[in-house]
Short mmCIF file of C-alpha atoms (C1' of nucleotides) in Angstrom, two decimals:
data_model
loop_
_atom_site.label_atom_id
_atom_site.label_comp_id
_atom_site.label_asym_id
_atom_site.label_seq_id
_atom_site.Cartn_x
_atom_site.Cartn_y
_atom_site.Cartn_z
CA UNK A 1133 23.75 53.69 -175.54
CA UNK A 1134 24.33 51.63 -172.69
CA UNK A 1135 27.75 49.86 -171.69
CA UNK A 1136 27.50 47.21 -169.43
CA UNK A 1137 31.06 47.23 -168.45
CA UNK A 1138 31.11 50.77 -167.71
CA UNK A 1139 31.88 51.81 -164.35
CA UNK A 1140 28.65 53.56 -164.10
CA UNK A 1141 25.39 51.42 -163.18
CA UNK A 1142 23.11 50.81 -165.87
CA UNK A 1143 20.10 52.56 -164.49
CA UNK A 1144 22.29 55.79 -164.13
CA UNK A 1145 23.32 55.50 -167.86
CA UNK A 1146 19.67 55.04 -169.14
CA UNK A 1147 18.58 57.81 -166.70
CA UNK A 1148 21.09 60.05 -168.13
CA UNK A 1149 20.55 59.17 -171.83
CA UNK A 1150 16.66 59.78 -171.31
CA UNK A 1151 17.27 63.12 -169.71
CA UNK A 1152 19.81 63.98 -172.57
CA UNK A 1153 16.92 63.35 -174.93
CA UNK A 1154 14.57 65.52 -173.27
CA UNK A 1155 16.80 68.19 -173.14
CA UNK A 1156 18.00 67.82 -176.71
CA UNK A 1157 14.32 67.96 -177.62
CA UNK A 1158 14.21 64.39 -179.13
CA UNK A 1159 11.57 63.90 -176.44
CA UNK A 1160 9.19 66.69 -175.61
CA UNK A 1161 6.40 67.33 -172.99
CA UNK A 1162 3.60 64.75 -173.48
CA UNK A 1163 5.64 62.19 -175.53
CA UNK A 1164 5.17 58.60 -174.60
CA UNK A 1165 8.16 56.65 -173.66
CA UNK A 1166 9.10 53.17 -174.71
CA UNK A 1167 7.44 50.93 -172.12
CA UNK A 1168 9.62 49.31 -169.51
CA UNK A 1169 9.66 46.07 -171.05
CA UNK A 1170 10.47 47.35 -174.22
CA UNK A 1171 13.52 49.34 -172.94
CA UNK A 1172 14.47 46.01 -170.90
CA UNK A 1173 14.39 43.80 -174.38
CA UNK A 1174 15.98 46.40 -176.26
CA UNK A 1175 18.92 47.33 -173.83
CA UNK A 1176 19.09 43.51 -172.93
CA UNK A 1177 18.91 44.46 -169.10
CA UNK A 1178 16.31 43.66 -166.27
CA UNK A 1179 12.88 45.38 -166.26
CA UNK A 1180 13.66 46.19 -162.63
CA UNK A 1181 16.85 48.05 -163.77
CA UNK A 1182 14.85 49.97 -166.46
CA UNK A 1183 12.61 50.95 -163.59
CA UNK A 1184 14.98 52.23 -161.37
CA UNK A 1185 16.20 54.60 -163.86
CA UNK A 1186 12.66 55.91 -164.69
CA UNK A 1187 11.68 55.98 -161.09
CA UNK A 1188 14.44 58.20 -160.74
CA UNK A 1189 13.23 60.80 -163.59
CA UNK A 1190 9.89 60.44 -162.18
CA UNK A 1191 10.80 61.63 -158.93
CA UNK A 1192 12.60 64.61 -160.41
CA UNK A 1193 9.49 65.41 -162.12
CA UNK A 1194 10.88 64.98 -165.47
CA UNK A 1195 8.63 61.85 -166.25
CA UNK A 1196 5.44 60.65 -165.07
CA UNK A 1197 3.67 57.31 -165.21
CA UNK A 1198 0.26 55.91 -165.91
CA UNK A 1199 -0.81 52.60 -164.98
CA UNK A 1200 -2.23 50.92 -168.17
CA UNK A 1201 -1.14 53.55 -170.33
CA UNK A 1202 2.52 54.29 -170.19
CA UNK A 1203 5.46 56.72 -169.17
CA UNK A 1204 5.38 60.34 -170.28
CA UNK A 1205 7.53 63.47 -170.46
CA UNK A 1206 6.26 65.90 -168.08
CA UNK A 1207 5.64 69.58 -168.60
CA UNK A 1208 7.76 72.60 -167.91
CA UNK A 1209 7.84 75.07 -165.21
CA UNK A 1210 5.86 78.17 -164.90
CA UNK A 1211 6.83 81.36 -163.07
CA UNK A 1212 5.17 82.60 -160.05
CA UNK A 1213 5.75 86.21 -159.51
CA UNK A 1214 6.16 87.26 -155.47
CA UNK A 1215 5.77 90.99 -156.17
CA UNK A 1216 3.18 91.83 -153.39
CA UNK A 1217 -0.06 90.83 -154.08
CA UNK A 1218 -1.01 88.93 -157.17
CA UNK A 1219 -3.83 86.71 -157.30
CA UNK A 1220 -4.09 83.33 -158.92
CA UNK A 1221 -6.71 84.36 -161.12
CA UNK A 1222 -4.85 87.49 -162.30
CA UNK A 1223 -1.80 85.51 -162.71
CA UNK A 1224 -3.07 82.74 -164.87
CA UNK A 1225 -5.00 85.22 -167.08
CA UNK A 1226 -1.70 87.14 -167.91
CA UNK A 1227 -0.42 83.74 -168.98
CA UNK A 1228 -3.02 83.45 -171.37
CA UNK A 1229 -4.53 80.42 -169.41
CA UNK A 1230 -7.76 79.98 -168.09
CA UNK A 1231 -8.35 79.76 -164.33
CA UNK A 1232 -10.59 77.82 -162.38
CA UNK A 1233 -11.30 76.67 -158.97
CA UNK A 1234 -12.63 73.55 -157.41
CA UNK A 1235 -13.94 73.87 -153.89
CA UNK A 1236 -13.25 71.00 -151.70
CA UNK A 1237 -14.25 72.28 -148.39
CA UNK A 1238 -16.36 75.40 -146.99
CA UNK A 1239 -16.61 75.12 -143.31
CA UNK A 1240 -16.66 77.27 -139.89
CA UNK A 1241 -14.41 75.37 -137.67
CA UNK A 1242 -12.63 76.08 -134.40
CA UNK A 1243 -8.94 77.59 -135.00
CA UNK A 1244 -6.36 75.09 -133.96
CA UNK A 1245 -3.33 76.20 -132.19
CA UNK A 1246 -1.20 77.03 -135.47
CA UNK A 1247 -4.23 78.89 -137.42
CA UNK A 1248 -4.89 80.84 -134.06
CA UNK A 1249 -1.45 81.79 -133.99
CA UNK A 1250 -1.11 82.95 -137.64
CA UNK A 1251 -4.32 85.13 -137.33
CA UNK A 1252 -3.63 86.32 -133.41
CA UNK A 1253 -6.78 84.49 -132.29
CA UNK A 1254 -7.55 82.61 -129.42
CA UNK A 1255 -7.54 79.09 -129.83
CA UNK A 1256 -11.04 77.52 -130.83
CA UNK A 1257 -12.25 80.99 -132.11
CA UNK A 1258 -14.54 80.22 -135.08
CA UNK A 1259 -12.98 80.56 -138.70
CA UNK A 1260 -13.72 79.76 -142.00
CA UNK A 1261 -11.67 77.12 -143.58
CA UNK A 1262 -11.76 77.11 -147.49
CA UNK A 1263 -10.27 74.53 -149.46
CA UNK A 1264 -9.81 74.72 -153.13
CA UNK A 1265 -7.94 73.42 -155.88
CA UNK A 1266 -6.50 75.97 -158.33
CA UNK A 1267 -6.68 74.98 -162.06
CA UNK A 1268 -5.25 76.43 -165.17
CA UNK A 1269 -6.77 75.27 -168.21
CA UNK A 1270 -8.09 72.44 -166.18
CA UNK A 1271 -4.97 71.45 -164.97
CA UNK A 1272 -4.40 71.45 -161.17
CA UNK A 1273 -1.87 73.62 -160.31
CA UNK A 1274 -2.23 74.37 -156.43
CA UNK A 1275 -3.94 73.40 -153.56
CA UNK A 1276 -4.88 76.17 -151.53
CA UNK A 1277 -6.46 76.41 -147.88
CA UNK A 1278 -7.77 79.74 -146.76
CA UNK A 1279 -8.30 80.62 -143.08
CA UNK A 1280 -10.41 83.75 -142.17
CA UNK A 1281 -11.85 84.88 -138.93
CA UNK A 1282 -15.71 84.30 -138.90
CA UNK A 1283 -16.33 87.04 -136.78
CA UNK A 1284 -14.43 89.53 -139.00
CA UNK A 1285 -16.16 88.52 -142.23
CA UNK A 1286 -19.77 87.44 -142.07
CA UNK A 1287 -21.99 86.28 -144.64
CA UNK A 1288 -19.55 84.56 -146.54
CA UNK A 1289 -20.94 82.28 -148.76
CA UNK A 1290 -19.75 79.50 -151.25
CA UNK A 1291 -20.98 81.50 -154.42
CA UNK A 1292 -18.87 84.53 -153.46
CA UNK A 1293 -15.97 82.47 -152.72
CA UNK A 1294 -16.27 80.62 -155.95
CA UNK A 1295 -15.98 83.80 -157.80
CA UNK A 1296 -13.13 85.71 -156.06
CA UNK A 1297 -12.28 86.03 -152.50
CA UNK A 1298 -9.97 88.58 -152.93
CA UNK A 1299 -12.30 90.95 -155.04
CA UNK A 1300 -15.18 90.51 -152.21
CA UNK A 1301 -12.81 91.38 -149.50
CA UNK A 1302 -11.44 94.35 -150.92
CA UNK A 1303 -14.34 95.67 -152.95
CA UNK A 1304 -17.31 94.54 -151.19
CA UNK A 1305 -16.22 94.99 -147.44
CA UNK A 1306 -13.92 98.00 -147.97
CA UNK A 1307 -10.92 96.40 -146.79
CA UNK A 1308 -7.72 97.27 -148.43
CA UNK A 1309 -5.08 94.39 -147.30
CA UNK A 1310 -1.63 94.91 -146.63
CA UNK A 1311 0.37 91.76 -147.41
CA UNK A 1312 2.94 89.77 -145.74
CA UNK A 1313 4.39 86.62 -147.32
CA UNK A 1314 5.56 84.61 -144.35
CA UNK A 1315 7.47 81.79 -145.58
CA UNK A 1316 8.36 79.60 -148.82
CA UNK A 1317 9.43 75.95 -148.16
CA UNK A 1318 9.71 72.95 -150.41
CA UNK A 1319 8.22 69.89 -149.22
CA UNK A 1320 7.27 66.24 -150.73
CA UNK A 1321 3.66 65.84 -151.73
CA UNK A 1322 1.74 63.65 -149.09
CA UNK A 1323 -0.91 61.01 -149.91
CA UNK A 1324 -3.77 63.22 -148.84
CA UNK A 1325 -2.64 66.16 -151.35
CA UNK A 1326 -1.44 64.14 -154.22
CA UNK A 1327 -5.02 62.74 -155.57
CA UNK A 1328 -6.51 66.44 -155.51
CA UNK A 1329 -3.39 68.14 -156.69
CA UNK A 1330 -1.94 65.95 -159.38
CA UNK A 1331 -3.35 64.55 -162.54
CA UNK A 1332 -0.83 61.94 -162.63
CA UNK A 1333 1.53 60.32 -159.80
CA UNK A 1334 5.14 61.64 -160.03
CA UNK A 1335 6.43 64.92 -159.48
CA UNK A 1336 6.40 64.89 -155.69
CA UNK A 1337 7.93 68.35 -154.90
CA UNK A 1338 5.83 71.19 -153.66
CA UNK A 1339 6.32 74.78 -152.95
CA UNK A 1340 4.64 75.83 -150.01
CA UNK A 1341 3.80 79.53 -149.61
CA UNK A 1342 2.48 80.70 -146.46
CA UNK A 1343 0.84 84.09 -146.33
CA UNK A 1344 -0.73 85.93 -144.04
CA UNK A 1345 -2.75 89.26 -145.12
CA UNK A 1346 -2.87 92.33 -142.64
CA UNK A 1347 -5.43 95.21 -142.46
CA UNK A 1348 -3.67 97.64 -139.99
CA UNK A 1349 -1.49 95.41 -138.55
CA UNK A 1350 -4.17 92.85 -137.82
CA UNK A 1351 -4.17 89.54 -139.31
CA UNK A 1352 -7.10 89.01 -141.41
CA UNK A 1353 -6.60 86.21 -143.54
CA UNK A 1354 -3.78 83.13 -143.59
CA UNK A 1355 -3.59 81.19 -146.63
CA UNK A 1356 -1.35 78.03 -147.45
CA UNK A 1357 -0.80 77.41 -150.90
CA UNK A 1358 0.84 74.46 -152.14
CA UNK A 1359 2.30 74.72 -155.91
CA UNK A 1360 3.65 71.90 -157.84
CA UNK A 1361 7.62 72.72 -157.79
CA UNK A 1362 7.60 71.14 -161.40
CA UNK A 1363 5.23 73.94 -162.59
CA UNK A 1364 6.59 76.99 -160.74
CA UNK A 1365 8.95 78.78 -159.45
CA UNK A 1366 8.80 82.17 -157.59
CA UNK A 1367 10.47 85.44 -158.64
CA UNK A 1368 10.66 88.57 -156.41
CA UNK A 1369 12.33 92.17 -156.54
CA UNK A 1370 13.50 93.61 -153.32
CA UNK A 1371 15.17 96.91 -153.69
CA UNK A 1372 16.59 99.02 -150.87
CA UNK B 1429 2.83 46.22 -137.34
CA UNK B 1430 2.59 44.76 -140.84
CA UNK B 1431 -0.60 43.10 -142.48
CA UNK B 1432 0.36 40.99 -145.35
CA UNK B 1433 -3.34 40.89 -146.47
CA UNK B 1434 -4.13 44.49 -146.26
CA UNK B 1435 -5.36 46.14 -149.21
CA UNK B 1436 -2.55 48.41 -148.72
CA UNK B 1437 0.96 47.53 -150.18
CA UNK B 1438 3.24 46.15 -147.74
CA UNK B 1439 6.41 48.77 -148.70
CA UNK B 1440 3.19 51.45 -147.94
CA UNK B 1441 2.56 50.24 -144.41
CA UNK B 1442 5.98 49.78 -143.44
CA UNK B 1443 6.92 53.26 -144.64
CA UNK B 1444 4.08 54.55 -142.64
CA UNK B 1445 5.27 52.67 -139.65
CA UNK B 1446 8.65 54.33 -139.80
CA UNK B 1447 7.15 57.56 -140.30
CA UNK B 1448 5.18 57.38 -137.04
CA UNK B 1449 7.83 56.18 -135.40
CA UNK B 1450 9.90 59.52 -136.00
CA UNK B 1451 6.72 61.63 -135.48
CA UNK B 1452 6.31 59.80 -132.01
CA UNK B 1453 9.85 60.33 -131.15
CA UNK B 1454 10.48 56.65 -131.20
CA UNK B 1455 12.94 57.41 -133.78
CA UNK B 1456 14.99 60.66 -133.21
CA UNK B 1457 17.45 62.16 -135.61
CA UNK B 1458 20.93 60.25 -135.71
CA UNK B 1459 19.28 57.20 -134.82
CA UNK B 1460 20.30 54.01 -136.53
CA UNK B 1461 17.45 51.99 -138.07
CA UNK B 1462 17.34 48.27 -138.45
CA UNK B 1463 19.09 46.95 -141.40
CA UNK B 1464 17.22 46.20 -144.33
CA UNK B 1465 17.73 42.40 -144.05
CA UNK B 1466 16.84 42.63 -140.60
CA UNK B 1467 13.49 44.55 -141.46
CA UNK B 1468 13.11 41.55 -144.03
CA UNK B 1469 13.10 38.81 -141.76
CA UNK B 1470 11.17 40.44 -139.12
CA UNK B 1471 8.42 41.26 -141.05
CA UNK B 1472 8.84 37.80 -143.41
CA UNK B 1473 9.07 40.12 -146.65
CA UNK B 1474 11.64 40.33 -149.40
CA UNK B 1475 14.55 42.87 -148.83
CA UNK B 1476 13.54 44.52 -151.90
CA UNK B 1477 10.38 45.45 -150.53
CA UNK B 1478 11.97 46.85 -147.16
CA UNK B 1479 14.11 48.70 -149.59
CA UNK B 1480 11.05 50.43 -151.45
CA UNK B 1481 9.72 51.66 -148.25
CA UNK B 1482 12.80 53.15 -146.99
CA UNK B 1483 13.79 54.52 -150.37
CA UNK B 1484 10.54 56.68 -150.12
CA UNK B 1485 11.44 57.94 -146.71
CA UNK B 1486 15.04 58.74 -148.04
CA UNK B 1487 13.52 60.74 -150.93
CA UNK B 1488 11.51 62.54 -148.54
CA UNK B 1489 14.47 63.30 -146.60
CA UNK B 1490 13.19 61.86 -143.55
CA UNK B 1491 16.19 59.14 -143.58
CA UNK B 1492 19.53 58.91 -145.18
CA UNK B 1493 21.63 55.79 -146.01
CA UNK B 1494 25.25 55.30 -146.02
CA UNK B 1495 26.85 52.44 -147.81
CA UNK B 1496 28.58 50.00 -145.64
CA UNK B 1497 27.24 51.76 -142.16
CA UNK B 1498 23.34 51.66 -142.22
CA UNK B 1499 20.35 53.86 -142.64
CA UNK B 1500 19.51 56.86 -140.29
CA UNK B 1501 16.99 59.20 -138.96
CA UNK B 1502 17.69 62.95 -140.68
CA UNK B 1503 17.98 66.14 -139.04
CA UNK B 1504 15.11 68.84 -139.12
CA UNK B 1505 14.73 72.16 -140.88
CA UNK B 1506 16.33 75.72 -140.19
CA UNK B 1507 14.83 78.82 -141.44
CA UNK B 1508 16.55 81.32 -143.89
CA UNK B 1509 15.05 84.69 -143.85
CA UNK B 1510 14.70 86.42 -147.29
CA UNK B 1511 14.82 90.14 -145.59
CA UNK B 1512 16.71 92.08 -148.11
CA UNK B 1513 20.45 91.38 -147.78
CA UNK B 1514 21.34 88.90 -145.07
CA UNK B 1515 24.88 87.20 -145.37
CA UNK B 1516 24.98 83.46 -144.92
CA UNK B 1517 27.58 84.39 -142.18
CA UNK B 1518 25.52 86.55 -140.33
CA UNK B 1519 22.54 84.33 -140.46
CA UNK B 1520 24.45 81.33 -139.02
CA UNK B 1521 25.92 83.47 -136.24
CA UNK B 1522 22.45 84.58 -135.22
CA UNK B 1523 21.39 81.22 -134.68
CA UNK B 1524 24.46 80.45 -132.51
CA UNK B 1525 25.93 78.33 -135.11
CA UNK B 1526 29.39 78.64 -136.29
CA UNK B 1527 29.86 79.43 -139.90
CA UNK B 1528 32.37 78.37 -142.44
CA UNK B 1529 33.27 78.01 -146.26
CA UNK B 1530 34.97 75.61 -148.12
CA UNK B 1531 36.36 77.03 -151.36
CA UNK B 1532 35.82 74.62 -154.21
CA UNK B 1533 37.04 76.81 -157.10
CA UNK B 1534 38.33 80.19 -157.80
CA UNK B 1535 38.95 81.19 -161.27
CA UNK B 1536 38.51 83.65 -164.04
CA UNK B 1537 36.44 82.13 -167.00
CA UNK B 1538 34.69 83.74 -169.87
CA UNK B 1539 30.95 84.20 -169.12
CA UNK B 1540 28.67 81.72 -170.94
CA UNK B 1541 25.34 82.90 -172.18
CA UNK B 1542 23.30 82.51 -168.87
CA UNK B 1543 25.89 84.29 -166.69
CA UNK B 1544 26.19 87.01 -169.34
CA UNK B 1545 22.45 87.76 -169.51
CA UNK B 1546 22.49 87.91 -165.60
CA UNK B 1547 25.25 90.28 -165.42
CA UNK B 1548 24.22 92.37 -168.48
CA UNK B 1549 27.69 91.55 -170.21
CA UNK B 1550 28.59 90.46 -173.44
CA UNK B 1551 29.26 86.70 -173.76
CA UNK B 1552 32.80 85.43 -173.09
CA UNK B 1553 33.79 88.58 -170.95
CA UNK B 1554 36.07 87.50 -168.06
CA UNK B 1555 34.49 87.09 -164.98
CA UNK B 1556 35.24 85.65 -161.50
CA UNK B 1557 33.74 82.20 -160.84
CA UNK B 1558 33.80 81.26 -157.12
CA UNK B 1559 32.31 77.92 -155.91
CA UNK B 1560 31.91 77.62 -152.16
CA UNK B 1561 30.21 75.45 -149.87
CA UNK B 1562 28.85 77.07 -146.95
CA UNK B 1563 28.84 75.17 -143.67
CA UNK B 1564 27.16 75.75 -140.16
CA UNK B 1565 29.02 73.93 -137.21
CA UNK B 1566 30.79 72.00 -139.64
CA UNK B 1567 27.53 70.35 -141.55
CA UNK B 1568 27.24 71.48 -145.44
CA UNK B 1569 24.29 73.81 -145.66
CA UNK B 1570 24.67 75.21 -149.10
CA UNK B 1571 26.35 75.39 -152.32
CA UNK B 1572 27.18 78.92 -153.62
CA UNK B 1573 28.48 80.03 -156.91
CA UNK B 1574 29.17 83.43 -157.32
CA UNK B 1575 30.05 85.28 -160.56
CA UNK B 1576 31.56 88.72 -160.66
CA UNK B 1577 32.73 90.91 -163.67
CA UNK B 1578 36.36 90.57 -163.31
CA UNK B 1579 36.80 93.82 -165.08
CA UNK B 1580 34.75 95.64 -162.14
CA UNK B 1581 36.32 94.13 -159.30
CA UNK B 1582 40.01 93.58 -159.71
CA UNK B 1583 42.58 92.15 -157.42
CA UNK B 1584 40.26 89.72 -155.86
CA UNK B 1585 42.15 87.14 -153.92
CA UNK B 1586 41.24 83.71 -152.33
CA UNK B 1587 42.40 84.90 -148.81
CA UNK B 1588 39.73 87.93 -149.28
CA UNK B 1589 36.97 85.47 -150.81
CA UNK B 1590 37.81 83.31 -147.69
CA UNK B 1591 36.80 86.01 -145.31
CA UNK B 1592 33.79 87.79 -146.58
CA UNK B 1593 32.96 88.87 -149.94
CA UNK B 1594 30.33 91.22 -149.21
CA UNK B 1595 32.40 92.65 -146.59
CA UNK B 1596 35.13 93.27 -149.27
CA UNK B 1597 32.73 94.72 -152.05
CA UNK B 1598 30.97 97.15 -149.56
CA UNK B 1599 33.78 98.20 -147.28
CA UNK B 1600 36.96 97.95 -149.21
CA UNK B 1601 35.56 98.87 -152.40
CA UNK B 1602 32.78 101.52 -151.39
CA UNK B 1603 30.27 99.97 -153.34
CA UNK B 1604 26.92 99.97 -151.85
CA UNK B 1605 24.88 97.34 -152.93
CA UNK B 1606 21.18 97.28 -153.93
CA UNK B 1607 19.56 93.93 -153.86
CA UNK B 1608 17.26 92.12 -155.98
CA UNK B 1609 16.41 88.32 -155.22
CA UNK B 1610 15.44 86.95 -158.42
CA UNK B 1611 13.91 83.56 -158.27
CA UNK B 1612 13.18 80.76 -155.77
CA UNK B 1613 12.21 77.31 -157.06
CA UNK B 1614 12.71 73.86 -155.99
CA UNK B 1615 14.93 71.18 -157.52
CA UNK B 1616 16.28 67.74 -157.18
CA UNK B 1617 19.90 67.64 -156.10
CA UNK B 1618 22.02 66.33 -159.16
CA UNK B 1619 25.00 63.84 -158.76
CA UNK B 1620 27.56 66.72 -159.14
CA UNK B 1621 26.11 68.66 -156.36
CA UNK B 1622 25.33 65.82 -154.07
CA UNK B 1623 29.02 64.88 -152.75
CA UNK B 1624 29.79 68.28 -151.99
CA UNK B 1625 26.57 69.34 -150.42
CA UNK B 1626 25.30 66.50 -148.34
CA UNK B 1627 27.35 64.68 -145.71
CA UNK B 1628 24.87 61.77 -146.39
CA UNK B 1629 22.78 60.71 -149.47
CA UNK B 1630 19.37 60.92 -149.31
CA UNK B 1631 17.29 64.45 -148.78
CA UNK B 1632 17.36 65.45 -152.28
CA UNK B 1633 15.24 68.26 -152.62
CA UNK B 1634 17.22 71.76 -153.00
CA UNK B 1635 15.68 75.32 -152.58
CA UNK B 1636 17.64 77.32 -155.17
CA UNK B 1637 18.03 81.05 -154.86
CA UNK B 1638 19.33 83.19 -157.51
CA UNK B 1639 20.08 86.71 -156.95
CA UNK B 1640 21.49 89.77 -158.77
CA UNK B 1641 23.00 92.31 -156.74
CA UNK B 1642 22.72 95.82 -158.31
CA UNK B 1643 24.59 99.18 -158.10
CA UNK B 1644 22.78 101.94 -159.46
CA UNK B 1645 20.94 99.66 -161.61
CA UNK B 1646 23.89 98.01 -163.07
CA UNK B 1647 24.47 93.98 -162.15
CA UNK B 1648 27.53 93.42 -160.01
CA UNK B 1649 27.37 90.10 -158.83
CA UNK B 1650 25.17 87.11 -159.68
CA UNK B 1651 24.71 84.49 -157.05
CA UNK B 1652 23.06 80.98 -157.32
CA UNK B 1653 22.60 79.42 -153.81
CA UNK B 1654 21.41 75.91 -153.45
CA UNK B 1655 20.15 75.24 -150.13
CA UNK B 1656 19.17 71.74 -148.65
CA UNK B 1657 15.20 71.92 -148.61
CA UNK B 1658 15.32 69.68 -145.57
CA UNK B 1659 17.26 72.25 -143.70
CA UNK B 1660 15.88 75.57 -144.79
CA UNK B 1661 12.70 77.64 -145.59
CA UNK B 1662 12.70 81.03 -146.69
CA UNK B 1663 10.79 83.92 -144.80
CA UNK B 1664 10.09 87.34 -146.03
CA UNK B 1665 8.13 90.29 -145.28
CA UNK B 1666 6.37 92.62 -147.82
CA UNK B 1667 4.30 95.45 -146.92
CA UNK B 1668 2.43 97.89 -149.26
"C1'" DA C 115 53.08 49.77 -131.09
"C1'" DA C 116 51.84 50.30 -135.70
"C1'" DA C 117 50.72 48.50 -139.89
"C1'" DA C 118 48.33 45.45 -142.65
"C1'" DT C 119 44.83 41.88 -143.24
"C1'" DC C 120 40.74 39.43 -142.37
"C1'" DT C 121 35.87 39.23 -141.52
"C1'" DA C 122 31.05 40.27 -140.68
"C1'" DG C 123 27.97 43.56 -141.51
"C1'" DT C 124 25.88 47.00 -144.44
"C1'" DT C 125 23.90 49.61 -148.60
"C1'" DG C 126 24.31 49.31 -153.69
"C1'" DT C 127 23.30 47.08 -158.16
"C1'" DC C 128 21.20 43.69 -161.03
"C1'" DT C 129 18.93 39.38 -162.70
"C1'" DA C 130 14.77 36.64 -163.67
"C1'" DT C 131 10.35 35.78 -162.52
"C1'" DA C 132 5.29 36.07 -161.24
"C1'" DC C 133 1.14 38.04 -160.25
"C1'" DC C 134 -1.98 42.27 -159.76
"C1'" DA C 135 -4.50 46.31 -161.40
"C1'" DA C 136 -5.50 49.88 -164.81
"C1'" DT C 137 -6.24 50.79 -169.43
"C1'" DT C 138 -6.16 50.15 -174.16
"C1'" DT C 139 -6.96 47.38 -178.12
"C1'" DT C 140 -9.09 43.71 -180.38
"C1'" DA C 141 -12.44 40.45 -181.44
"C1'" DA C 142 -17.18 38.74 -181.05
"C1'" DG C 143 -21.76 39.29 -181.28
"C1'" DT C 144 -26.07 41.76 -181.88
"C1'" DA D 594 -22.79 50.62 -186.68
"C1'" DC D 595 -22.66 49.87 -182.32
"C1'" DT D 596 -22.32 47.09 -177.76
"C1'" DT D 597 -19.94 44.03 -175.13
"C1'" DA D 598 -16.40 40.89 -173.76
"C1'" DA D 599 -11.83 39.00 -174.17
"C1'" DA D 600 -7.11 39.59 -174.93
"C1'" DA D 601 -3.01 42.35 -174.73
"C1'" DT D 602 -0.35 45.89 -172.85
"C1'" DT D 603 1.27 48.78 -169.26
"C1'" DG D 604 2.77 50.25 -164.85
"C1'" DG D 605 2.76 48.37 -159.45
"C1'" DT D 606 4.11 45.04 -156.05
"C1'" DA D 607 6.57 41.59 -154.59
"C1'" DT D 608 10.02 37.33 -154.12
"C1'" DA D 609 14.53 35.17 -153.99
"C1'" DG D 610 18.95 35.15 -154.60
"C1'" DA D 611 23.66 37.18 -156.27
"C1'" DC D 612 27.56 39.63 -155.94
"C1'" DA D 613 30.02 44.57 -155.59
"C1'" DA D 614 31.51 48.64 -152.76
"C1'" DC D 615 32.07 50.07 -148.39
"C1'" DT D 616 32.64 50.17 -143.02
"C1'" DA D 617 34.02 49.09 -138.68
"C1'" DG D 618 35.82 46.35 -135.63
"C1'" DA D 619 38.77 42.23 -134.75
"C1'" DT D 620 43.08 39.71 -135.60
"C1'" DT D 621 47.30 39.01 -137.43
"C1'" DT D 622 51.73 40.39 -139.06
"C1'" DT D 623 55.42 43.19 -139.32
#
DNA sequence: AAAATCTAGTTGTCTATACCAATTTTAAGT
DNA sequence: ACTTAAAATTGGTATAGACAACTAGATTTT
């Protein structure tokens, strides 16, 4: 399995060996891998060398580690459609999963420069800042921060928010919303986001979607959603 | 700068110290960092500890390493519009940069299962496979693989391809193309792609766009474009 | 003047070991 | 049978050193 005299580095060989086992189905999501010390003894290499191989696969999101427990094979990707306006809740239901939210913050704050620009407000205008973790079957999937002008949407409460923000705005306030997805980028999870978003460490890549929802050309709501890139991909259809 | 008795790991402290220096502008893109051994001696820690800090920043795309030369501060992001059909060439010109291509492969091959599905062909149907590196001001920006049914588009030559594939198809063959961006996902660069795509190692995250171009509902062309996530973000506008 | 060689410095890989922190397993005691 | 405490196991951090592969510049040779 491992050739010490190969021109390829040992950690590289082990890395590909494990990757192949995952592709073959010999290792499936959730499976526990041999411990680093077991690999080291089995292959007669240093534990640090084993660690380098595993670290690379953790960075790719194929594996994840848990201190005191072991190293496991990670889950697969889901698909996130980018077809206009699909709410996270609807999306998860469509997949047969149970969506849920955890409210992290619900405050009225003065808009900073970035938020003000996105919502076409002056800086320091009061806005709702609502931070939520989006869960599917109790697994954190995304971190979402919503900004809404406090003047436009009064009387917002935590109870309403927990239920459905979209539903409240569209049905209760009678505001039909035009949609403008603004950007999608990839980034590495930072240490502020990680504990909220990830059950386990590893899988460091995020897909970040920034949306501004418009009503008659006026920005109503600005949403930043950070999806785990190991669980999501975005799909879209444009015809002209 | 570094407190050995802090509850925070040493590598973590150094990592954030360097990150801060980049944010402050004390370190700017292209700058050479002190060598790993210099850091180790300066901070009185092991070189491997310094290495862990730097490795993390390399994985984030903030730094890149070159064997035998040193470690450098990486460049910033560009923006990639997702507004229907914008060619790489046009896009780069609009930014005031000089676009160029390097042809890696130009062959007729039998379609494998994935390609056949995307192009709605039977497996083993002959298709053009064209691999190109996309450069802006001589810096590799993306790796592009194009598949076109060989039966549909005959007489394709390398010369034509080097100029403009889109132009050739639209103007010369009179085929107006409908557009369907199919997916965007994030992934880690693999060792096959890395040497072509990246001048320097590091910055491991890719944004992968998979497009199928349609003509009257019939797939004409399937393109997989791998953009460096440290240089690109996608922007888009959908109104309903 | 050009080419080849050497040298110092850099990152890349690897070893062997040690202790810490979190978790699970085992054993002891009630 | 249950609780508690200890031990074992696992990944996390860190050390010190070694050699390989590569780069750039200086030096020597041709």
